[in-house]
mmCIF file of C-alpha atoms and ligand atoms in Angstrom:
data_model
loop_
_atom_site.group_PDB
_atom_site.id
_atom_site.type_symbol
_atom_site.label_atom_id
_atom_site.label_comp_id
_atom_site.label_asym_id
_atom_site.label_seq_id
_atom_site.Cartn_x
_atom_site.Cartn_y
_atom_site.Cartn_z
ATOM 1 C CA MET A 1 -111.646 -87.066 -222.030
ATOM 2 C CA MET A 2 -112.995 -83.972 -223.726
ATOM 3 C CA GLN A 3 -110.009 -81.674 -223.737
ATOM 4 C CA THR A 4 -110.101 -78.092 -224.845
ATOM 5 C CA THR A 5 -107.413 -75.461 -225.144
ATOM 6 C CA ILE A 6 -107.995 -71.973 -223.801
ATOM 7 C CA GLN A 7 -105.949 -68.968 -224.815
ATOM 8 C CA TYR A 8 -106.174 -66.334 -222.114
ATOM 9 C CA ASN A 9 -103.914 -63.322 -221.549
ATOM 10 C CA SER A 10 -101.266 -64.729 -223.919
ATOM 11 C CA LYS A 11 -101.092 -67.999 -221.972
ATOM 12 C CA THR A 12 -102.396 -71.386 -223.091
ATOM 13 C CA TYR A 13 -104.291 -73.689 -220.753
ATOM 14 C CA GLN A 14 -105.875 -77.099 -221.213
ATOM 15 C CA ILE A 15 -108.930 -78.301 -219.338
ATOM 16 C CA ASP A 16 -111.039 -81.462 -219.511
ATOM 17 C CA LEU A 17 -114.720 -80.625 -219.968
ATOM 18 C CA SER A 18 -115.671 -84.187 -219.047
ATOM 19 C CA ASP A 19 -114.314 -83.675 -215.523
ATOM 20 C CA PRO A 20 -116.452 -80.904 -214.000
ATOM 21 C CA LEU A 21 -116.126 -80.070 -210.299
ATOM 22 C CA ASP A 22 -119.523 -78.879 -209.129
ATOM 23 C CA ILE A 23 -119.364 -76.451 -206.196
ATOM 24 C CA SER A 24 -123.105 -75.747 -205.978
ATOM 25 C CA ILE A 25 -125.406 -76.962 -203.224
ATOM 26 C CA PRO A 26 -128.519 -78.863 -204.379
ATOM 27 C CA LEU A 27 -131.875 -77.257 -203.538
ATOM 28 C CA LYS A 28 -134.595 -79.630 -202.383
ATOM 29 C CA ALA A 29 -138.041 -79.582 -200.774
ATOM 30 C CA ASP A 30 -136.944 -80.867 -197.435
ATOM 31 C CA LYS A 31 -136.347 -79.602 -193.920
ATOM 32 C CA SER A 32 -132.734 -80.674 -194.340
ATOM 33 C CA ASN A 33 -132.241 -78.046 -197.074
ATOM 34 C CA LEU A 34 -130.049 -75.261 -195.785
ATOM 35 C CA THR A 35 -131.770 -72.019 -194.819
ATOM 36 C CA ALA A 36 -130.561 -68.508 -194.051
ATOM 37 C CA TRP A 37 -132.209 -65.150 -193.427
ATOM 38 C CA TYR A 38 -135.136 -66.613 -191.485
ATOM 39 C CA VAL A 39 -136.869 -68.284 -194.442
ATOM 40 C CA ASP A 40 -138.685 -71.628 -194.058
ATOM 41 C CA ALA A 41 -137.708 -74.698 -196.093
ATOM 42 C CA PRO A 42 -138.405 -74.610 -199.852
ATOM 43 C CA THR A 43 -141.594 -76.295 -201.083
ATOM 44 C CA PHE A 44 -142.221 -78.202 -204.333
ATOM 45 C CA GLU A 45 -145.961 -78.863 -204.796
ATOM 46 C CA PRO A 46 -147.874 -80.534 -207.626
ATOM 47 C CA VAL A 47 -150.302 -78.207 -209.413
ATOM 48 C CA LYS A 48 -153.909 -79.291 -208.796
ATOM 49 C CA GLY A 49 -157.156 -78.247 -210.461
ATOM 50 C CA ASP A 50 -160.039 -79.364 -212.695
ATOM 51 C CA GLY A 51 -159.316 -83.037 -212.175
ATOM 52 C CA PHE A 52 -155.641 -82.481 -212.917
ATOM 53 C CA ILE A 53 -152.803 -83.289 -210.591
ATOM 54 C CA GLY A 54 -149.188 -82.646 -211.511
ATOM 55 C CA ASP A 55 -147.908 -85.815 -209.897
ATOM 56 C CA VAL A 56 -147.540 -89.097 -211.792
ATOM 57 C CA ASN A 57 -147.589 -91.092 -208.571
ATOM 58 C CA GLN A 58 -150.983 -89.592 -207.714
ATOM 59 C CA GLY A 59 -152.534 -90.414 -211.119
ATOM 60 C CA GLY A 60 -151.355 -87.413 -213.135
ATOM 61 C CA SER A 61 -149.795 -87.765 -216.581
ATOM 62 C CA VAL A 62 -146.811 -85.555 -215.767
ATOM 63 C CA ASN A 63 -144.935 -84.208 -212.791
ATOM 64 C CA PHE A 64 -145.689 -80.483 -212.820
ATOM 65 C CA ARG A 65 -144.701 -78.727 -209.615
ATOM 66 C CA ASN A 66 -144.850 -75.215 -208.335
ATOM 67 C CA ILE A 67 -141.645 -74.389 -206.535
ATOM 68 C CA PHE A 68 -141.404 -71.850 -203.741
ATOM 69 C CA PHE A 69 -137.924 -70.862 -202.680
ATOM 70 C CA ASN A 70 -135.730 -67.868 -201.969
ATOM 71 C CA PRO A 71 -132.554 -67.441 -204.047
ATOM 72 C CA HIS A 72 -130.606 -65.844 -201.170
ATOM 73 C CA GLY A 73 -131.903 -68.079 -198.408
ATOM 74 C CA HIS A 74 -131.944 -71.593 -199.835
ATOM 75 C CA GLY A 75 -128.679 -72.364 -201.556
ATOM 76 C CA THR A 76 -126.023 -71.432 -204.049
ATOM 77 C CA HIS A 77 -126.923 -68.195 -205.809
ATOM 78 C CA THR A 78 -125.229 -65.499 -207.842
ATOM 79 C CA GLU A 79 -126.204 -61.876 -207.358
ATOM 80 C CA CYS A 80 -125.460 -58.545 -209.012
ATOM 81 C CA VAL A 81 -125.487 -54.976 -207.714
ATOM 82 C CA GLY A 82 -129.290 -55.105 -208.009
ATOM 83 C CA HIS A 83 -129.166 -56.777 -204.596
ATOM 84 C CA ILE A 84 -128.413 -53.424 -202.940
ATOM 85 C CA SER A 85 -129.450 -50.822 -205.540
ATOM 86 C CA LYS A 86 -132.566 -48.730 -205.973
ATOM 87 C CA GLU A 87 -132.270 -49.368 -209.703
ATOM 88 C CA ASN A 88 -133.621 -52.720 -210.865
ATOM 89 C CA TYR A 89 -130.392 -54.274 -212.162
ATOM 90 C CA THR A 90 -130.808 -57.994 -212.791
ATOM 91 C CA ILE A 91 -128.356 -60.854 -212.802
ATOM 92 C CA ASN A 92 -129.529 -61.815 -216.291
ATOM 93 C CA GLN A 93 -128.531 -58.355 -217.586
ATOM 94 C CA CYS A 94 -125.315 -58.102 -215.581
ATOM 95 C CA LEU A 95 -123.660 -61.495 -216.063
ATOM 96 C CA LYS A 96 -122.801 -61.728 -219.747
ATOM 97 C CA GLU A 97 -119.695 -63.940 -219.717
ATOM 98 C CA PHE A 98 -119.552 -67.291 -218.009
ATOM 99 C CA PHE A 99 -115.967 -68.605 -218.056
ATOM 100 C CA PHE A 100 -113.193 -67.110 -215.932
ATOM 101 C CA LEU A 101 -109.773 -67.959 -214.583
ATOM 102 C CA ALA A 102 -110.347 -68.627 -210.885
ATOM 103 C CA GLU A 103 -108.285 -69.061 -207.756
ATOM 104 C CA VAL A 104 -109.538 -71.426 -205.030
ATOM 105 C CA VAL A 105 -108.322 -70.500 -201.540
ATOM 106 C CA SER A 106 -109.002 -71.867 -198.048
ATOM 107 C CA ILE A 107 -109.130 -69.647 -194.979
ATOM 108 C CA ILE A 108 -109.817 -70.168 -191.281
ATOM 109 C CA PRO A 109 -111.714 -66.974 -190.406
ATOM 110 C CA THR A 110 -110.196 -64.914 -187.605
ATOM 111 C CA LYS A 111 -112.070 -64.611 -184.321
ATOM 112 C CA GLN A 112 -112.824 -60.959 -183.545
ATOM 113 C CA ALA A 113 -115.059 -60.675 -180.467
ATOM 114 C CA ALA A 114 -118.260 -62.536 -181.452
ATOM 115 C CA ASP A 115 -117.401 -62.550 -185.155
ATOM 116 C CA LEU A 116 -115.450 -64.805 -187.501
ATOM 117 C CA VAL A 117 -113.849 -62.576 -190.115
ATOM 118 C CA ILE A 118 -111.839 -63.164 -193.281
ATOM 119 C CA THR A 119 -109.326 -60.357 -192.930
ATOM 120 C CA LEU A 120 -107.241 -58.369 -195.396
ATOM 121 C CA ASP A 121 -104.037 -60.023 -194.090
ATOM 122 C CA GLN A 122 -105.512 -63.475 -194.636
ATOM 123 C CA ILE A 123 -106.576 -62.674 -198.188
ATOM 124 C CA LYS A 124 -103.138 -61.190 -198.931
ATOM 125 C CA SER A 125 -101.432 -64.305 -197.570
ATOM 126 C CA VAL A 126 -103.274 -66.629 -199.978
ATOM 127 C CA TRP A 127 -103.365 -64.260 -202.948
ATOM 128 C CA ASN A 128 -101.576 -65.493 -206.043
ATOM 129 C CA ASN A 129 -101.463 -62.758 -208.642
ATOM 130 C CA ASN A 130 -102.218 -64.665 -211.832
ATOM 131 C CA ASN A 131 -104.837 -62.606 -213.709
ATOM 132 C CA ALA A 132 -107.714 -64.533 -212.137
ATOM 133 C CA LYS A 133 -111.051 -62.772 -212.492
ATOM 134 C CA ALA A 134 -112.760 -65.012 -209.932
ATOM 135 C CA ILE A 135 -111.893 -66.037 -206.394
ATOM 136 C CA VAL A 136 -113.470 -69.032 -204.665
ATOM 137 C CA ILE A 137 -113.219 -68.762 -200.886
ATOM 138 C CA ARG A 138 -113.589 -71.947 -198.833
ATOM 139 C CA THR A 139 -113.880 -71.288 -195.104
ATOM 140 C CA LEU A 140 -112.443 -73.842 -192.702
ATOM 141 C CA PRO A 141 -113.583 -76.012 -191.072
ATOM 142 C CA ASN A 142 -115.373 -77.356 -194.153
ATOM 143 C CA GLY A 143 -117.825 -79.944 -192.830
ATOM 144 C CA SER A 144 -120.674 -81.374 -194.874
ATOM 145 C CA ASP A 145 -122.985 -79.659 -192.357
ATOM 146 C CA LYS A 146 -122.665 -76.685 -194.741
ATOM 147 C CA LEU A 147 -125.158 -78.520 -196.992
ATOM 148 C CA SER A 148 -127.936 -78.441 -194.414
ATOM 149 C CA MET A 149 -127.048 -75.569 -192.072
ATOM 150 C CA GLN A 150 -129.854 -73.554 -190.531
ATOM 151 C CA TYR A 151 -127.912 -70.283 -190.545
ATOM 152 C CA SER A 152 -130.433 -67.815 -189.129
ATOM 153 C CA SER A 153 -129.110 -66.060 -185.996
ATOM 154 C CA THR A 154 -125.794 -67.970 -186.086
ATOM 155 C CA ASN A 155 -123.655 -64.950 -187.095
ATOM 156 C CA PRO A 156 -121.770 -66.858 -189.835
ATOM 157 C CA PRO A 157 -118.266 -65.874 -190.996
ATOM 158 C CA PHE A 158 -117.976 -62.934 -193.404
ATOM 159 C CA ILE A 159 -115.269 -60.990 -195.234
ATOM 160 C CA ALA A 160 -113.840 -57.632 -194.144
ATOM 161 C CA PHE A 161 -114.488 -54.808 -196.597
ATOM 162 C CA GLU A 162 -110.739 -54.026 -196.720
ATOM 163 C CA ALA A 163 -110.182 -57.540 -198.055
ATOM 164 C CA VAL A 164 -112.914 -56.990 -200.651
ATOM 165 C CA GLN A 165 -111.225 -53.731 -201.666
ATOM 166 C CA PHE A 166 -107.924 -55.590 -202.103
ATOM 167 C CA LEU A 167 -109.604 -58.200 -204.310
ATOM 168 C CA ILE A 168 -111.230 -55.689 -206.650
ATOM 169 C CA ASP A 169 -107.960 -53.718 -206.794
ATOM 170 C CA SER A 170 -106.340 -57.016 -207.821
ATOM 171 C CA GLY A 171 -108.765 -57.502 -210.722
ATOM 172 C CA ILE A 172 -111.358 -59.813 -209.171
ATOM 173 C CA GLU A 173 -114.806 -59.419 -210.755
ATOM 174 C CA HIS A 174 -116.480 -62.539 -209.375
ATOM 175 C CA LEU A 175 -116.336 -63.400 -205.694
ATOM 176 C CA LEU A 176 -117.570 -66.810 -204.564
ATOM 177 C CA ILE A 177 -117.859 -67.800 -200.907
ATOM 178 C CA ASP A 178 -119.400 -70.635 -198.890
ATOM 179 C CA THR A 179 -121.105 -68.447 -196.279
ATOM 180 C CA PRO A 180 -124.596 -66.873 -196.596
ATOM 181 C CA SER A 181 -123.165 -63.391 -197.085
ATOM 182 C CA VAL A 182 -119.984 -61.396 -197.599
ATOM 183 C CA ASP A 183 -121.280 -59.177 -194.783
ATOM 184 C CA LYS A 184 -122.067 -59.773 -191.132
ATOM 185 C CA GLU A 185 -125.517 -61.314 -190.654
ATOM 186 C CA ASN A 186 -126.761 -58.420 -188.583
ATOM 187 C CA ASP A 187 -124.967 -55.157 -189.362
ATOM 188 C CA ASN A 188 -128.049 -52.919 -189.279
ATOM 189 C CA GLY A 189 -128.253 -52.879 -193.067
ATOM 190 C CA VAL A 190 -124.847 -51.314 -193.720
ATOM 191 C CA LEU A 191 -123.594 -54.144 -196.021
ATOM 192 C CA LYS A 192 -120.166 -52.576 -196.314
ATOM 193 C CA SER A 193 -118.537 -55.466 -198.204
ATOM 194 C CA HIS A 194 -121.357 -55.606 -200.776
ATOM 195 C CA HIS A 195 -121.115 -51.828 -201.304
ATOM 196 C CA THR A 196 -117.317 -51.971 -201.557
ATOM 197 C CA PHE A 197 -117.433 -54.781 -204.107
ATOM 198 C CA TRP A 198 -119.922 -53.077 -206.429
ATOM 199 C CA GLU A 199 -118.682 -49.515 -205.707
ATOM 200 C CA TYR A 200 -122.325 -48.592 -205.340
ATOM 201 C CA PRO A 201 -123.614 -45.943 -205.802
ATOM 202 C CA HIS A 202 -120.604 -43.772 -206.820
ATOM 203 C CA ASN A 203 -118.918 -45.968 -209.442
ATOM 204 C CA THR A 204 -121.339 -48.848 -209.903
ATOM 205 C CA GLN A 205 -119.828 -52.019 -211.398
ATOM 206 C CA LEU A 206 -122.571 -53.866 -213.238
ATOM 207 C CA ASN A 207 -120.444 -56.773 -214.449
ATOM 208 C CA ARG A 208 -119.262 -57.907 -211.007
ATOM 209 C CA THR A 209 -121.032 -60.765 -209.239
ATOM 210 C CA ILE A 210 -121.078 -62.315 -205.787
ATOM 211 C CA THR A 211 -121.931 -65.989 -205.372
ATOM 212 C CA GLU A 212 -122.817 -67.155 -201.881
ATOM 213 C CA LEU A 213 -123.503 -70.519 -200.239
ATOM 214 C CA ILE A 214 -121.226 -72.592 -202.427
ATOM 215 C CA PHE A 215 -119.676 -75.801 -201.119
ATOM 216 C CA VAL A 216 -116.122 -76.714 -202.131
ATOM 217 C CA PRO A 217 -115.543 -80.390 -201.242
ATOM 218 C CA GLU A 218 -112.274 -81.484 -199.626
ATOM 219 C CA THR A 219 -111.392 -83.366 -202.819
ATOM 220 C CA ILE A 220 -110.776 -80.021 -204.538
ATOM 221 C CA ASP A 221 -107.330 -78.596 -203.771
ATOM 222 C CA ASP A 222 -106.536 -74.922 -203.474
ATOM 223 C CA GLY A 223 -105.082 -73.514 -206.681
ATOM 224 C CA THR A 224 -105.889 -72.167 -210.120
ATOM 225 C CA TYR A 225 -108.857 -73.402 -212.166
ATOM 226 C CA PHE A 226 -111.245 -72.278 -214.822
ATOM 227 C CA ILE A 227 -114.740 -71.625 -213.564
ATOM 228 C CA ASN A 228 -118.040 -71.685 -215.419
ATOM 229 C CA ILE A 229 -120.719 -69.717 -213.565
ATOM 230 C CA GLN A 230 -124.155 -70.840 -214.735
ATOM 231 C CA ILE A 231 -127.347 -69.070 -213.726
ATOM 232 C CA ALA A 232 -131.020 -69.363 -214.621
ATOM 233 C CA SER A 233 -132.058 -66.326 -216.703
ATOM 234 C CA PHE A 234 -133.904 -64.560 -213.890
ATOM 235 C CA GLU A 235 -134.660 -60.839 -214.290
ATOM 236 C CA ASN A 236 -134.029 -60.498 -210.566
ATOM 237 C CA ASP A 237 -131.102 -59.340 -208.445
ATOM 238 C CA ALA A 238 -130.091 -62.970 -207.933
ATOM 239 C CA SER A 239 -130.549 -66.413 -209.425
ATOM 240 C CA PRO A 240 -129.832 -69.890 -208.179
ATOM 241 C CA SER A 241 -126.525 -70.821 -209.750
ATOM 242 C CA LYS A 242 -124.226 -73.692 -210.594
ATOM 243 C CA PRO A 243 -120.545 -72.762 -210.513
ATOM 244 C CA ILE A 244 -118.364 -75.475 -212.019
ATOM 245 C CA LEU A 245 -114.573 -75.680 -211.688
ATOM 246 C CA TYR A 246 -112.247 -77.252 -214.240
ATOM 247 C CA LYS A 247 -108.746 -78.354 -213.331
ATOM 248 C CA ILE A 248 -105.937 -76.944 -215.450
ATOM 249 C CA LEU A 249 -104.070 -79.849 -217.044
ATOM 250 C CA THR A 250 -101.044 -77.988 -218.348
HETATM 251 ZN ZN1 ZN B 301 -127.150 -63.229 -201.383
#
């Protein structure tokens, strides 16, 4: 046990830091890595040159690999408004706090013609007004195929912009979801849910983040948690990320 006490909004919570619940998807150099947005699999390749090879198993002294991947297309990533803005806002500038009260919810997206949509009514029905700053949306069904899905051209589930509006009106600043996007895969570049969330360009919200392509295992129940959103310090609209949930003990 490594218990800590958190005082937040005049309430006291206890969590156990030695019991992290990782909801990120590993990123690997393999065809079984998930892909979205028409990218190929990631590659990890040893650096070669001047008699050097960055691979211990091929005679090198160290493993020293170049990695080629796409933050949006290859796994769990956290993005800021820089994803849709002309201005070069970066996730490293925008995400300045890393612990938040979070609500985990599960939703079976609603079939609407060819789409599967998380609707305003569905979000309202699972919403528990408890000062959470983050919401973690698990879509059902929740098979382990989410770890290796080849999403391109599959029109994955997304969230209606009215539901996004409700969440920001309710105080949500960090939206996490297990689909490749909060918007429809092919919406001719409108990205209404992204624009609604960041209020871009009229009232741009730099501190808000969207995390996509998480995986929330069945062993994690719906309910209230603390979340630690970890990124790499990329000066880019998005970074691979590692969101970690902590159960509330009291
Ligand atoms: Zn993205």
